[in-house]
Every structure is written in structure tokens, then in C-alpha cells.
mmCIF file of C-alpha atoms in Angstrom:
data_model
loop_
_atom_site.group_PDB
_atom_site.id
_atom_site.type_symbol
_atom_site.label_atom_id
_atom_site.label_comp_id
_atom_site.label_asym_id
_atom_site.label_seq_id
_atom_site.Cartn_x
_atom_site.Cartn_y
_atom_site.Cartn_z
ATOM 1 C CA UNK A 1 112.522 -52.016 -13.770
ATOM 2 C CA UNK A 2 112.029 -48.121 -14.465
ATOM 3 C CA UNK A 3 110.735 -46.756 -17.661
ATOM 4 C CA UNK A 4 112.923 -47.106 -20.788
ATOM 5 C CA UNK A 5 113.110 -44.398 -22.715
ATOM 6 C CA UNK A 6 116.022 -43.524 -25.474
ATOM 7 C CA UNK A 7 118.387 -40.580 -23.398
ATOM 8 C CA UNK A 8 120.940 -40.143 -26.935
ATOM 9 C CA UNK A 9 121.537 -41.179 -30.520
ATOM 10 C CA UNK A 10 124.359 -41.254 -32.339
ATOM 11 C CA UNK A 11 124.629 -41.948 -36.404
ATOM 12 C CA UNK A 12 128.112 -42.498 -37.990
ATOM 13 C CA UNK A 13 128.155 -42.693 -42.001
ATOM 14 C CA UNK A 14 124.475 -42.889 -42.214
ATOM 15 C CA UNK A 15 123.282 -40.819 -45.677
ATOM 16 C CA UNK A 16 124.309 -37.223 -45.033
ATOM 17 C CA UNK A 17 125.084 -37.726 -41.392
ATOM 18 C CA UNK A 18 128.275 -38.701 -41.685
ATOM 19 C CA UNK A 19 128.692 -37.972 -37.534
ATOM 20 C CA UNK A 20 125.816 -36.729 -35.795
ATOM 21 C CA UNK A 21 125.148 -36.959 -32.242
ATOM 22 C CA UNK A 22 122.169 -35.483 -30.127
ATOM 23 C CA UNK A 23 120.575 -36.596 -26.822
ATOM 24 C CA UNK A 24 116.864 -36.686 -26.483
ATOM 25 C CA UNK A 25 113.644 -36.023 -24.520
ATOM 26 C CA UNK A 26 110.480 -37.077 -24.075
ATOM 27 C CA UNK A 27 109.028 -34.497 -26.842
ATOM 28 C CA UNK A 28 111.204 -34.078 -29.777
ATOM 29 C CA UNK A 29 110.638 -32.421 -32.576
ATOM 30 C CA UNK A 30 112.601 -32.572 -36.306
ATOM 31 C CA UNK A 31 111.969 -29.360 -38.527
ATOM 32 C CA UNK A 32 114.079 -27.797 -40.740
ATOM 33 C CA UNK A 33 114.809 -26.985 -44.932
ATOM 34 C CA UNK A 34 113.747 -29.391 -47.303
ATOM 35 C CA UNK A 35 116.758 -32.426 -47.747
ATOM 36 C CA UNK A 36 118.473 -31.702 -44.845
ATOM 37 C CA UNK A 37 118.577 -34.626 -43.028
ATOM 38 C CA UNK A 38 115.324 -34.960 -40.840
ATOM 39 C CA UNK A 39 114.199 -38.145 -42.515
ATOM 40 C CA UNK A 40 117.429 -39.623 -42.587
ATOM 41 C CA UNK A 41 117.362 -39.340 -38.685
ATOM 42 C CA UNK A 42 113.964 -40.727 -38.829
ATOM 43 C CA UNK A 43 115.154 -43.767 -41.460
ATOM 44 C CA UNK A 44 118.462 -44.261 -38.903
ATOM 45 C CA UNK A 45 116.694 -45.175 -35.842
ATOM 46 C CA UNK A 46 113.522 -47.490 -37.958
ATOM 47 C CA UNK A 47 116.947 -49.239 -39.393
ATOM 48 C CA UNK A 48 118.332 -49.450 -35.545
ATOM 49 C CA UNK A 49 115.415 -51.064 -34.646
ATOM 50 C CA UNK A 50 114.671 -53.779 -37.456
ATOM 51 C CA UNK A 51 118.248 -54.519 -37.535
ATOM 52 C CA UNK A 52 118.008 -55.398 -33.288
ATOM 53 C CA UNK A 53 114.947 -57.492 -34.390
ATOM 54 C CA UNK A 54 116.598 -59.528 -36.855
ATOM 55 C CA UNK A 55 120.124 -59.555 -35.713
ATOM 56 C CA UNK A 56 119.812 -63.596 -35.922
ATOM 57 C CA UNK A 57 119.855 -63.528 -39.412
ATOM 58 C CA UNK A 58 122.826 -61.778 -39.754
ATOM 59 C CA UNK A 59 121.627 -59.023 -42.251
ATOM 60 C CA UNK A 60 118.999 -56.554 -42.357
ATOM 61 C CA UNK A 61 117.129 -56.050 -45.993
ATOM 62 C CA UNK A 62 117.548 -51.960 -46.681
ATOM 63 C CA UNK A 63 114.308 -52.107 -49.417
ATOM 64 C CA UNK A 64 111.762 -53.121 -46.155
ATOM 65 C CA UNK A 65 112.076 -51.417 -43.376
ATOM 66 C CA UNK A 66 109.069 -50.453 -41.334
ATOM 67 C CA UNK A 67 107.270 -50.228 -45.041
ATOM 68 C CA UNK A 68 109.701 -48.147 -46.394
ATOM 69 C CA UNK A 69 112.424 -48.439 -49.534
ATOM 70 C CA UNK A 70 115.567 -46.460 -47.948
ATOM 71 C CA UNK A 71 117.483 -47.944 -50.797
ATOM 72 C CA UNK A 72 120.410 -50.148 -51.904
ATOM 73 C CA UNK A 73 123.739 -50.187 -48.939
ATOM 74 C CA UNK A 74 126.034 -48.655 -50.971
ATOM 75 C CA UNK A 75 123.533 -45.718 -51.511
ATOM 76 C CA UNK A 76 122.903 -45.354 -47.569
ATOM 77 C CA UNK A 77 126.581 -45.028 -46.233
ATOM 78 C CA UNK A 78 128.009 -41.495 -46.764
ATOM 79 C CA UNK A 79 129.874 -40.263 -49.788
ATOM 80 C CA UNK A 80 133.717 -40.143 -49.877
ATOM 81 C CA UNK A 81 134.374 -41.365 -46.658
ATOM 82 C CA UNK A 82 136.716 -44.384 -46.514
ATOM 83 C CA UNK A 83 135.061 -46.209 -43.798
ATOM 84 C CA UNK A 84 132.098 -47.837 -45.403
ATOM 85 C CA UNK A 85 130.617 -49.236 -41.634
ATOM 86 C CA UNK A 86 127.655 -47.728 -40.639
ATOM 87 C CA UNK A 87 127.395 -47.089 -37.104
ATOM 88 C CA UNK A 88 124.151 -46.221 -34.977
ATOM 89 C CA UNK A 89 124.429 -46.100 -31.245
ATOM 90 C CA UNK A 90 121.035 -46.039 -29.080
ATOM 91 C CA UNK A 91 121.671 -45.094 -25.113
ATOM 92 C CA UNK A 92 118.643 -46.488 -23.071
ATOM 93 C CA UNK A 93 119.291 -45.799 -19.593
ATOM 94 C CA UNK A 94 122.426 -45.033 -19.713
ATOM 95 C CA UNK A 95 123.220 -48.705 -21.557
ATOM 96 C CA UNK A 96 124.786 -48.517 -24.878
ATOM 97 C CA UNK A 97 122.875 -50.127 -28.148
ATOM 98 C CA UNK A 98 125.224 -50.478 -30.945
ATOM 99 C CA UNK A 99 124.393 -51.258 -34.447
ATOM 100 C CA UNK A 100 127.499 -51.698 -36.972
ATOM 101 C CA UNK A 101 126.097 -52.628 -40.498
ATOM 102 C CA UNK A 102 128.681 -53.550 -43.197
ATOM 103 C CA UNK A 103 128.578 -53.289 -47.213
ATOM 104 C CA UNK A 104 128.124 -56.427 -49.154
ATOM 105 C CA UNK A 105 130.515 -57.827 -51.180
ATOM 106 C CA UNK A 106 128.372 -57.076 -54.078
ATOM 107 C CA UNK A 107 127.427 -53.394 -54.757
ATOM 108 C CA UNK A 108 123.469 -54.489 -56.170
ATOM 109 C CA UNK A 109 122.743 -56.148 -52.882
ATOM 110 C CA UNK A 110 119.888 -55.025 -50.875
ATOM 111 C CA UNK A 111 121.007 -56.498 -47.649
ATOM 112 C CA UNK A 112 123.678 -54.935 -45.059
ATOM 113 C CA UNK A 113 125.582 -57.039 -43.123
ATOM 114 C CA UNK A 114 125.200 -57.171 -39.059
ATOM 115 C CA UNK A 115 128.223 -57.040 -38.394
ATOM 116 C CA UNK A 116 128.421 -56.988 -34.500
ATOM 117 C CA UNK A 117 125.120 -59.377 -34.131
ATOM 118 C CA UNK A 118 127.044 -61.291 -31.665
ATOM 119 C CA UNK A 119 127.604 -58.386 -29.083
ATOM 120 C CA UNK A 120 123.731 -57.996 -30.172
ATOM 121 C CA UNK A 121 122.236 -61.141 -29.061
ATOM 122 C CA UNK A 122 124.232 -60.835 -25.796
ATOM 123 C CA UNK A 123 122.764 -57.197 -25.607
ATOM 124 C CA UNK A 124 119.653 -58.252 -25.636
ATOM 125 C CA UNK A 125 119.824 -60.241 -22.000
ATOM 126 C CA UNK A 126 120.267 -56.344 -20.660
ATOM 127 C CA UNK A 127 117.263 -55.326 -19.068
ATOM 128 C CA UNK A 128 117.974 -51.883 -21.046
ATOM 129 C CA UNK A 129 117.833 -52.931 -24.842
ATOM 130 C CA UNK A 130 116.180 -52.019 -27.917
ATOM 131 C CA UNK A 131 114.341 -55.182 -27.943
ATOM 132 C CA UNK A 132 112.019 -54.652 -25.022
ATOM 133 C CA UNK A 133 110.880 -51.093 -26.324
ATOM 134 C CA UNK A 134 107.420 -50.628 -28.385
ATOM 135 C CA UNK A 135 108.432 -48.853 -31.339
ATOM 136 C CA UNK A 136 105.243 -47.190 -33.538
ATOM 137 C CA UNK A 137 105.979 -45.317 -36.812
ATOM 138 C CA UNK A 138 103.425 -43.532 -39.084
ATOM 139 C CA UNK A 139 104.777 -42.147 -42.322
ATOM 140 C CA UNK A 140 103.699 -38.975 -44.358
ATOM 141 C CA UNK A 141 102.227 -41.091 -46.953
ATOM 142 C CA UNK A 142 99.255 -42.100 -45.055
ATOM 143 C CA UNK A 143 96.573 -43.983 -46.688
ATOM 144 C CA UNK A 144 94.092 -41.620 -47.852
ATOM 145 C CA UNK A 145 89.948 -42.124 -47.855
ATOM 146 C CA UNK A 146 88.937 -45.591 -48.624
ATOM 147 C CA UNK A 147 85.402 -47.623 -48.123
ATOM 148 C CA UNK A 148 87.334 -50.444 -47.086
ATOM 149 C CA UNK A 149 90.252 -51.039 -45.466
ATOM 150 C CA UNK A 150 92.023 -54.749 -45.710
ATOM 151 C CA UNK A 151 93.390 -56.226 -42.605
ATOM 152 C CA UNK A 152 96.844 -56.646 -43.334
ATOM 153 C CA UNK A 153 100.454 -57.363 -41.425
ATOM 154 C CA UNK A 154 99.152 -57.284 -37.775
ATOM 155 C CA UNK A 155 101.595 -55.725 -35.062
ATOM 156 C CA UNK A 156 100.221 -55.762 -32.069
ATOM 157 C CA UNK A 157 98.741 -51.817 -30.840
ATOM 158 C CA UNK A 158 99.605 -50.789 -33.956
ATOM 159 C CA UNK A 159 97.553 -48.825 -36.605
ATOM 160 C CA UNK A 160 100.630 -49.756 -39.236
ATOM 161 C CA UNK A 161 102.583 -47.805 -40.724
ATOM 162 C CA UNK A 162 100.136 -45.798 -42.986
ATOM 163 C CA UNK A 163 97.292 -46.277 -40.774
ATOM 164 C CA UNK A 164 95.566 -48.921 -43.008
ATOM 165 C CA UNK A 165 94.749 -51.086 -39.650
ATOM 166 C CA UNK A 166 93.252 -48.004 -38.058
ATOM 167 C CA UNK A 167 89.742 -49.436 -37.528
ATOM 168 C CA UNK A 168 91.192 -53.215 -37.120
ATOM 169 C CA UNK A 169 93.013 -51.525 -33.645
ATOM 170 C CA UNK A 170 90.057 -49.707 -32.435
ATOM 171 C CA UNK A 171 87.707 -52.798 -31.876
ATOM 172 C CA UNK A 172 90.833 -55.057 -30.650
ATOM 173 C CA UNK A 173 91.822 -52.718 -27.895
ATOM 174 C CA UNK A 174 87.845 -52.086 -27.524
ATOM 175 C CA UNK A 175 87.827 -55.932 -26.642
ATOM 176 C CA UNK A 176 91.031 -55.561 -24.598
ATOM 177 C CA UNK A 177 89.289 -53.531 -22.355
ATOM 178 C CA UNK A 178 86.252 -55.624 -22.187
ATOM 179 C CA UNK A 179 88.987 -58.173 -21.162
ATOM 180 C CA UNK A 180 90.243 -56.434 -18.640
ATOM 181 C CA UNK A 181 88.491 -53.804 -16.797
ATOM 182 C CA UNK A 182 92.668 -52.324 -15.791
ATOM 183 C CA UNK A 183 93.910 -52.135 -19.333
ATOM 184 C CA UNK A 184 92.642 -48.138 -19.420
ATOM 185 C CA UNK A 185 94.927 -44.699 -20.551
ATOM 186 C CA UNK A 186 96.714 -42.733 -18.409
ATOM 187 C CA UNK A 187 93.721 -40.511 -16.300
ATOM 188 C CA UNK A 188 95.409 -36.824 -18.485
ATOM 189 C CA UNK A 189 94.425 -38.693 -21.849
ATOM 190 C CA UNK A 190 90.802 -40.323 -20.686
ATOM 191 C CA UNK A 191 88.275 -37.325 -21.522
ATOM 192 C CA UNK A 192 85.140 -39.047 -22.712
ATOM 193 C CA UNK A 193 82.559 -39.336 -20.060
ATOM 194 C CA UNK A 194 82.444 -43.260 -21.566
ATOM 195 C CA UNK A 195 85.946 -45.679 -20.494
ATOM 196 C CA UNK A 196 85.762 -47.244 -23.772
ATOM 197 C CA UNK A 197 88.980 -46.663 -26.022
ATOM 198 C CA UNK A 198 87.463 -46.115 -29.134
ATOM 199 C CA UNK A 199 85.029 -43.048 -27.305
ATOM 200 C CA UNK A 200 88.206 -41.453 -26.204
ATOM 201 C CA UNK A 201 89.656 -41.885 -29.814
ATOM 202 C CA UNK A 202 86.345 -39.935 -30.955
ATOM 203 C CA UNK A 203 86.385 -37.549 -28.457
ATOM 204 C CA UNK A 204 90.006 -36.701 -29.101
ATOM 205 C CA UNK A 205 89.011 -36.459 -32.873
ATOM 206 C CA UNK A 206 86.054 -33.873 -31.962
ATOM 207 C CA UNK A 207 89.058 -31.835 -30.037
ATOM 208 C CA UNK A 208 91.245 -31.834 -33.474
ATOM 209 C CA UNK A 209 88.475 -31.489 -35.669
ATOM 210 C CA UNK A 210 85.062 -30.441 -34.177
ATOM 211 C CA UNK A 211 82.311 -31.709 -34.808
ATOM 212 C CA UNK A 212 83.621 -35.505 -36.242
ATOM 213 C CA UNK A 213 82.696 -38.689 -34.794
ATOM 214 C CA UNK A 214 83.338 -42.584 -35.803
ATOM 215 C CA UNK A 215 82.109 -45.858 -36.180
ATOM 216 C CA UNK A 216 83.543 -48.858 -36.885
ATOM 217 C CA UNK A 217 82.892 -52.327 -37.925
ATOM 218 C CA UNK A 218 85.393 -55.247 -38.211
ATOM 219 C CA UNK A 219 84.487 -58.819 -40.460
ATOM 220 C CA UNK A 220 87.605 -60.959 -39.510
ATOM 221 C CA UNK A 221 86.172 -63.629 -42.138
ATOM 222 C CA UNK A 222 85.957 -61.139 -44.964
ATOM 223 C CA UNK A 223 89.519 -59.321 -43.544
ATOM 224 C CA UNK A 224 88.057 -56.300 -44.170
ATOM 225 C CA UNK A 225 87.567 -53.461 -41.571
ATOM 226 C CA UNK A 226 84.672 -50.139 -42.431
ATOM 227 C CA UNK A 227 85.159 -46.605 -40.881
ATOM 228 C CA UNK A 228 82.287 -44.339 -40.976
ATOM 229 C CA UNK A 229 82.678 -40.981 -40.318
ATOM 230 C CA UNK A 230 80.436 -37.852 -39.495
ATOM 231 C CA UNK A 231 81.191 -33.958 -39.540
ATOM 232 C CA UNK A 232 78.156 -32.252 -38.919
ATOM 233 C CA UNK A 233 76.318 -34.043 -40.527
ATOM 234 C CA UNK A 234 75.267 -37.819 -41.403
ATOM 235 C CA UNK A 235 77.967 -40.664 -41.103
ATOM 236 C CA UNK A 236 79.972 -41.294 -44.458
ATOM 237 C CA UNK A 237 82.275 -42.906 -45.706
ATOM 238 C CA UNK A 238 86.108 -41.576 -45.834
ATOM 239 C CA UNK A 239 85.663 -40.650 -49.199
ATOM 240 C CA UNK A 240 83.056 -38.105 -48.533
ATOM 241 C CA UNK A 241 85.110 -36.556 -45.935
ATOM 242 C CA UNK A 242 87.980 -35.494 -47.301
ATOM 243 C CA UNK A 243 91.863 -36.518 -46.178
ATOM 244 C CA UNK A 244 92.335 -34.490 -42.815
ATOM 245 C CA UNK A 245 90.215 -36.682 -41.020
ATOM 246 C CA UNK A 246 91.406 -39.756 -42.410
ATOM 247 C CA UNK A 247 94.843 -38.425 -42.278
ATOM 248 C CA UNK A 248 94.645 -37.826 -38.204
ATOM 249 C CA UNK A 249 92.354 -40.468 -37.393
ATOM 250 C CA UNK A 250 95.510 -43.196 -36.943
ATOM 251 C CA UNK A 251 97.638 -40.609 -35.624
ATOM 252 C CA UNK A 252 94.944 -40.190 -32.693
ATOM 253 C CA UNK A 253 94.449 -43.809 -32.451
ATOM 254 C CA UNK A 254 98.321 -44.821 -32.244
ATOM 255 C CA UNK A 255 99.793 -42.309 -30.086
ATOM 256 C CA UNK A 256 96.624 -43.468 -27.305
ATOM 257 C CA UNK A 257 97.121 -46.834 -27.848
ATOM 258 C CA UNK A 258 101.291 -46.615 -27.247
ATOM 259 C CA UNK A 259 100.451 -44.542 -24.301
ATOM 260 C CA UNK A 260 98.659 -47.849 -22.835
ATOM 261 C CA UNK A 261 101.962 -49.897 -23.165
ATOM 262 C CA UNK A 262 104.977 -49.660 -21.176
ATOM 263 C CA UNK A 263 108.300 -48.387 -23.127
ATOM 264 C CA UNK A 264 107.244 -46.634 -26.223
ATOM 265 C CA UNK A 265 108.183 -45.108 -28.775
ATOM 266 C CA UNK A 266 106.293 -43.139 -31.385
ATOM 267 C CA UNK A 267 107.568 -41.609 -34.503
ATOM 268 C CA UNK A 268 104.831 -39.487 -36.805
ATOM 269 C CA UNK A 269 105.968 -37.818 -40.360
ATOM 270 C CA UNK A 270 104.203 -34.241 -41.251
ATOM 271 C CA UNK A 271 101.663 -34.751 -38.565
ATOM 272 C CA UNK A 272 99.839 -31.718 -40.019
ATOM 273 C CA UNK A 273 99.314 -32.870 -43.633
ATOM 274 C CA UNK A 274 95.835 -32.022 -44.451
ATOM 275 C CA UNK A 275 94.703 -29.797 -41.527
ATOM 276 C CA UNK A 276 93.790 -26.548 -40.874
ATOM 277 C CA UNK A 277 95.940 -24.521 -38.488
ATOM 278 C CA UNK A 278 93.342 -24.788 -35.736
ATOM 279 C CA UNK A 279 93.939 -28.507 -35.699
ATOM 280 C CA UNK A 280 97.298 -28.736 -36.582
ATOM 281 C CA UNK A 281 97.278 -26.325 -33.308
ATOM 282 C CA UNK A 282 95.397 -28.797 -31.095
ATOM 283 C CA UNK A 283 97.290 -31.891 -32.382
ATOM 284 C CA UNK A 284 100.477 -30.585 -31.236
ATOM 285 C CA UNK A 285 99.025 -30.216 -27.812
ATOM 286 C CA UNK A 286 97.433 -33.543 -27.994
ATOM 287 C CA UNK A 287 100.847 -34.750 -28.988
ATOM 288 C CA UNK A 288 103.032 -33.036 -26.143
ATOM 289 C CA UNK A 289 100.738 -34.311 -23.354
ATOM 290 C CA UNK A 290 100.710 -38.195 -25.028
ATOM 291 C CA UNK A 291 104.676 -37.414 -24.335
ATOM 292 C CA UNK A 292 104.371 -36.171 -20.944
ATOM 293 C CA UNK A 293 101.999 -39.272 -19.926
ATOM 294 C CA UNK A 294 104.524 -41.986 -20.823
ATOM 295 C CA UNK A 295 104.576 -42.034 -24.804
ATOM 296 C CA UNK A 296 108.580 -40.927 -26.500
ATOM 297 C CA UNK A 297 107.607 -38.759 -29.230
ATOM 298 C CA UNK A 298 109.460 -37.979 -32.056
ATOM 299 C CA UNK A 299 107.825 -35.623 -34.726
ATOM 300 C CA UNK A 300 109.226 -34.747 -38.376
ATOM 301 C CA UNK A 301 107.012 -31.408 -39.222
ATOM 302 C CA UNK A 302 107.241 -28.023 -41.316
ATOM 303 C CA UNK A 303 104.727 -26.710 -39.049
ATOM 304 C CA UNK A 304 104.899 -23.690 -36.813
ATOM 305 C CA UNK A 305 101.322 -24.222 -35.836
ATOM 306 C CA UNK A 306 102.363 -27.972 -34.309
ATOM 307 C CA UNK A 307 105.272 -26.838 -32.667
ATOM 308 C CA UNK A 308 103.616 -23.750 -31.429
ATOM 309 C CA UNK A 309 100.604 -26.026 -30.108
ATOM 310 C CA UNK A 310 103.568 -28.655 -28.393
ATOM 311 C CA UNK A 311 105.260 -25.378 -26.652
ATOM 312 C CA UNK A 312 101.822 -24.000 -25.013
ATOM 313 C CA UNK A 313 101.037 -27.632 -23.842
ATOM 314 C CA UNK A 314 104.604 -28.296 -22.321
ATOM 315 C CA UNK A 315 104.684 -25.051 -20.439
ATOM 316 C CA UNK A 316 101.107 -25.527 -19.192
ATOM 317 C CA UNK A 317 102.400 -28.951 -17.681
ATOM 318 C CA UNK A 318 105.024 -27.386 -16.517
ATOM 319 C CA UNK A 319 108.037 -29.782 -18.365
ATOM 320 C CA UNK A 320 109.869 -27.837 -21.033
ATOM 321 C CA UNK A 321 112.698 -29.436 -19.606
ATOM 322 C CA UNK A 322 111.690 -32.325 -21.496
ATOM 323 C CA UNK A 323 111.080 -30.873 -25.163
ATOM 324 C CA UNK A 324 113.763 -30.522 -27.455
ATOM 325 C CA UNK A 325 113.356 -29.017 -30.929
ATOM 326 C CA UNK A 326 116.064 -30.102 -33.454
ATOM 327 C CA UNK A 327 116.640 -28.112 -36.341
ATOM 328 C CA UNK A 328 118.418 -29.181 -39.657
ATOM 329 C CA UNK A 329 120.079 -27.686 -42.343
ATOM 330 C CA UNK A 330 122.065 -29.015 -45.112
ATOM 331 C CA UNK A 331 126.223 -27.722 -45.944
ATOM 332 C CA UNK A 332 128.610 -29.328 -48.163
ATOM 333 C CA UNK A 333 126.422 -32.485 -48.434
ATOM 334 C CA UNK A 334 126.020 -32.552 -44.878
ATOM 335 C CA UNK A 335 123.477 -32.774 -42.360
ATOM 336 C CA UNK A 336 124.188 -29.601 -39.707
ATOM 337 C CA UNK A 337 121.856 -29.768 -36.659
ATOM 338 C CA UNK A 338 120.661 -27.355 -34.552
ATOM 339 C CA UNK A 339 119.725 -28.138 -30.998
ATOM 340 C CA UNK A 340 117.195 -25.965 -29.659
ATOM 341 C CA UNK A 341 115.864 -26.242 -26.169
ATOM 342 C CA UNK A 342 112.832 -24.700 -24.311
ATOM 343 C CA UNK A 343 112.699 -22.304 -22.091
ATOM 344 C CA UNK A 344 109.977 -22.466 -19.153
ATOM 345 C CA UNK A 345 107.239 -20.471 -19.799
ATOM 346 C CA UNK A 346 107.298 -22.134 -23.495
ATOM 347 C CA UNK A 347 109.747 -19.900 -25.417
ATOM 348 C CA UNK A 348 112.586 -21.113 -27.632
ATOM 349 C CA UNK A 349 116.202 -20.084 -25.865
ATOM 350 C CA UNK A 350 117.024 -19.114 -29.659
ATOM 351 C CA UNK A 351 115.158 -18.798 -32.930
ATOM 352 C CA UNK A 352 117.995 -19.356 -35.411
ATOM 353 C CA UNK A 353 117.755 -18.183 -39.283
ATOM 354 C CA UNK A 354 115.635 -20.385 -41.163
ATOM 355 C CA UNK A 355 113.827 -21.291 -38.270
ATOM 356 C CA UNK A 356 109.881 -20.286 -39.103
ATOM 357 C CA UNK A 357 111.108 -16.616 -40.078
ATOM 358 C CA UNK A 358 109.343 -17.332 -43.453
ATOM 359 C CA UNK A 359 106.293 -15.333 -42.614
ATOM 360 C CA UNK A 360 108.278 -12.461 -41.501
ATOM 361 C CA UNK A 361 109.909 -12.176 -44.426
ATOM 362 C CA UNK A 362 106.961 -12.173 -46.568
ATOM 363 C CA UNK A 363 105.526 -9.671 -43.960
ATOM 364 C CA UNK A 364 108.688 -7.394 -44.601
ATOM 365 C CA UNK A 365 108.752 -7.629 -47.873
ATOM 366 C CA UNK A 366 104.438 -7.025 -48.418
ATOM 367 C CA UNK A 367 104.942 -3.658 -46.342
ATOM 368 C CA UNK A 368 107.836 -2.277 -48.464
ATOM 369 C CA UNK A 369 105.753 -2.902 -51.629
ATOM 370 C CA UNK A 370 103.127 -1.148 -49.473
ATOM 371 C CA UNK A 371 106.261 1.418 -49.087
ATOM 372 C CA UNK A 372 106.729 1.948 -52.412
ATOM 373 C CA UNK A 373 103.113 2.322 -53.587
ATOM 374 C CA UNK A 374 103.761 -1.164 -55.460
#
């Protein structure tokens, strides 16, 4: 069976989209004015997802989903539209994935209705379906510093959804390997002279953020995991270090660890909270070439420095082709998208107003104060 890997999305009476449509790549990246709709597109698909995982029960609680609160029902479908069916189509492979969630009867509940669970469970015998993809999500509110970390709600490769099983993941996939000797990354993402997963993970770190190295240690009877970490300097704890480090860390960690799995997906909000533009730089390279070795990447960001670093690495691999940079804005209560795509030596086909001109502006405006002898 070939690779499966999301080709187009479509949202009907989800929050502001009230019918949006785009296809996708294998880099894609959400920017765009605050409230626009780039986390609703984000919240759509995590919904998509949990509801195909618990289509037996027949409903789909809106207040949990992938660690997030998205709200009562009757707050997620769109405003003033008579339909009240919420409608989110996935296309793997050219096979349709269709989610149709339903109001309550009662207004207060927290629970939409799966209403086509049925066509669901007989979706799932497709070899193309939601079910068989690896779906990783880190949101912007990442745990910050801590001494120690709790081992808590254990996916499988995954870091969680604020990173809080960040060191937990490092010495299971560490004992993977041990395992077995052909559980390794891709060859583009191994660059530590040492196979070991967490010594790529480091060395990756150093890349982002010179001069930083880890350690780890893991007490399954006390459920605790420690991360130590060093910056020129002695090893610390977080909380000496400040938040970029711990705020990248299970970024760095996740995104390698999908790209050892068949069939996944990875979805990061504000990748660049907390770092300098050097990094944020680097992390969008490191992020474009996890996409181009297997990983789907999806990326919410205000930053010109990530998408900047994601262009230069896609055109040095040679597969703009497969980046796609959609840009929201917000009209009359709804969510307008803007789909830009890039061209091959790493230039945008069209920078649209709004689109990163910010510093321009200020630029502009600076000079004709210079101008005018303000």
C-alpha cells in the first residue's frame, strides 16, 4: 500500500468557515491576521480525527479534543446559517473521509452527534482512511520549564500535546532502537555521528539553538521523567534555561519521531514562540525537510523568519511543488483564504496585502519621519 497522505480538506459550517475548501501538500503552512480562521482549520481536522476514532460511540465530546476546549456544539457550527450539520471531508488518496456531526437536542450539551458513523465504520475497512494515519499535534501553549515532568496519557511516539512526555519519548524510542537495530530515521534527518535517537534529537537542538545539549532520565515507578539541559555552560534544569529551549525541545523530538512511522501527520501551533530569528530560521528548515522525508506538516505561524527558513529548504531540495502557504483573513464573519503556492527557486507566485508587509510599512513610514526631520 503507498504512502497516505491527506491530498484536500473541506469544512462546511465549521466556526467561521462556513464553506472552505483547499487541497494540500506535504509542507503547509497557516499564517494570516489575528481571528481569522487559522486555528479553526487547525481545531476542524483534530475534531475529524477524534470523531473517526470514536465513531462507535456515536458522539464526539467538543470540551476534549486532542487537550483542547473548542467549546459547546451550538457555539462551533456557523452563525445564521439554517443548516446546523457540520460537515468535514478528508480526501486520502483520492478516497473520500466524511464526517457529518449533528446538534444535540439540548443546546448545553457538550457532545455532537455522529451522525453518519455507520458509513464510518464501513469506511474504515478502506485501505485509505483516517484511521490508519498517525496524527501528532503540539499546541502553542506548550508546557514551559519544569524540574519534573509527570508521565501522563501515553500515545504511542508522541511527546503529547504540550510536550509534557518529551523526555518519557526520548528513552522509549532510545530502547526501540536498542530493540531493533532497523527502527532508525530517514538517512536526510540522521546527522549525529552516534545512531541513537535521542543524539540526533540533541544534535538537531545544537542546529536550532547552538550550543544546547540534553540528558534525560526516566523512573517509571515514581512516573516522573527529568530533562537536564546545557547552553554553554553546565547542565540545568529547564528552569534555568529559559522557555525557547523547552519550548522547541518536543517540537524537535515529535516531528523525528513521526518521521520514523509510516502515514503521519504533524500539526505544530506558533512553532517560533520563544526563539530568536536565527532559530526560528533553522526550525523552519528543519521542519520543511521532516516534510520532504515522509512527515505531513501542517504549521500555524506569524513568522516570516519560519516561512522564510521552509522556502530556502524546499528550493534547496528541489520540491516547492509540494509547499503550499495558506493565508487567512477574516470578512463579514468569515474566514477568506488565500492560497499561495511556491515558485521554484523558493519565491512566493504572489505576496498579497497583509501578507508579512508589516515591516515595510514601518520601514516607509520611519523614513518619512526621517523626511520630515521628525
Amino acid at each position: 500500500m503507498s504512502e497516505i497522505k491527506i491530498e484536500k480538506i473541506t469544512l462546511k459550517n465549521f466556526k467561521c468557515h462556513k464553506s472552505f475548501e483547499t487541497d494540500m501538500k506535504k509542507l503547509n503552512i497557516l499564517t494570516g491576521s489575528n481571528a481569522s480562521g487559522k486555528s479553526s482549520f487547525v481545531q476542524a481536522l483534530l475534531l475529524a480525527f477524534k470523531s473517526w476514532e470514536k465513531c462507535e460511540k456515536k458522539q464526539i465530546n467538543t470540551t476534549q479534543v486532542c487537550g483542547m476546549n473548542l467549546g459547546i456544539p451550538i457555539n462551533i457550527v456557523s452563525e445564521d446559517l439554517e443548516e446546523k450539520n457540520i460537515d468535514i471531508e478528508i480526501v486520502l488518496n483520492g478516497k473520500e473521509n466524511k464526517i457529518v456531526l449533528g446538534l444535540p437536542d439540548d443546546s448545553d450539551e457538550m457532545y455532537f452527534d455522529i451522525c453518519n458513523y455507520e458509513e464510518i465504520m464501513e469506511a474504515k475497512e478502506h485501505e485509505y482512511n483516517m484511521g490508519k494515519m498517525h496524527l501528532f499535534f503540539l499546541n502553542a501553549e506548550r508546557k514551559g520549564p519544569r524540574i519534573v515532568s509527570f508521565i501522563n496519557d501515553i500515545i504511542p511516539y508522541s511527546v503529547g500535546n504540550t510536550g509534557e512526555n518529551t523526555g518519557y519519548i526520548l528513552s522509549e524510542i532510545d530502547k526501540l532502537q536498542k530493540m531493533n537495530a532497523g527502527f532508525q530515521l530517514p538517512r536526510d534527518l540522521k546527522i549525529s555521528e552516534i545512531d541513537r535517537f535521542s543524539a540526533n534529537c540533541e544534535e538537531w537542538l545544537n542546529v536550532i539553538i547552538p550550543g544546547t545539549k540534553i540528558q534525560y532520565s526516566v523512573d517509571i515507578e515514581k512516573n516522573i521523567a527529568i530533562l537536564m539541559l546545557q547552553n554553554q555552560g553546565e547542565f540545568h534544569f529547564p528552569v534555568a534555561t529559559g522557555f525557547g529551549i523547552t519550548y522547541v525541545l518536543p517540537i524537535i523530538v515529535q516531528a523525528l519521531a513521526a518521521s520514523m512511522l509510516q502515514n503521519s501527520v504533524l500539526i505544530v501551533e506558533n512553532p517560533e514562540a520563544h526563539l530568536h530569528p536565527l532559530s526560528q530560521s533553522r526550525l523552519g528548515k528543519f521542519l520543511a525537510l521532516i516534510a520532504v522525508n515522509g512527515v505531513q506538516v501542517i504549521l500555524e505561524t506569524h513568522s516570516e523568519h519560519i516561512v522564510d527558513g521552509c522556502r530556502i529548504q524546499i528550493a534547496r531540495e528541489k520540491q516547492c511543488e509540494n509547499m503550499k502557504i495558506l493565508f487567512f483573513e477574516k470578512k463579514d464573519n468569515t474566514s477568506i483564504c488565500k492560497k499561495i503556492n511556491v515558485q521554484d527557486n523558493g519565491e512566493l507566485e504572489e505576496w498579497p496585502e497583509g501578507f508579512f508587509d508589516q515591516k515595510r510599512a514601518d520601514l516607509r513610514e520611519l523614513l518619512e519621519m526621517r523626511r520630515c526631520g521628525n
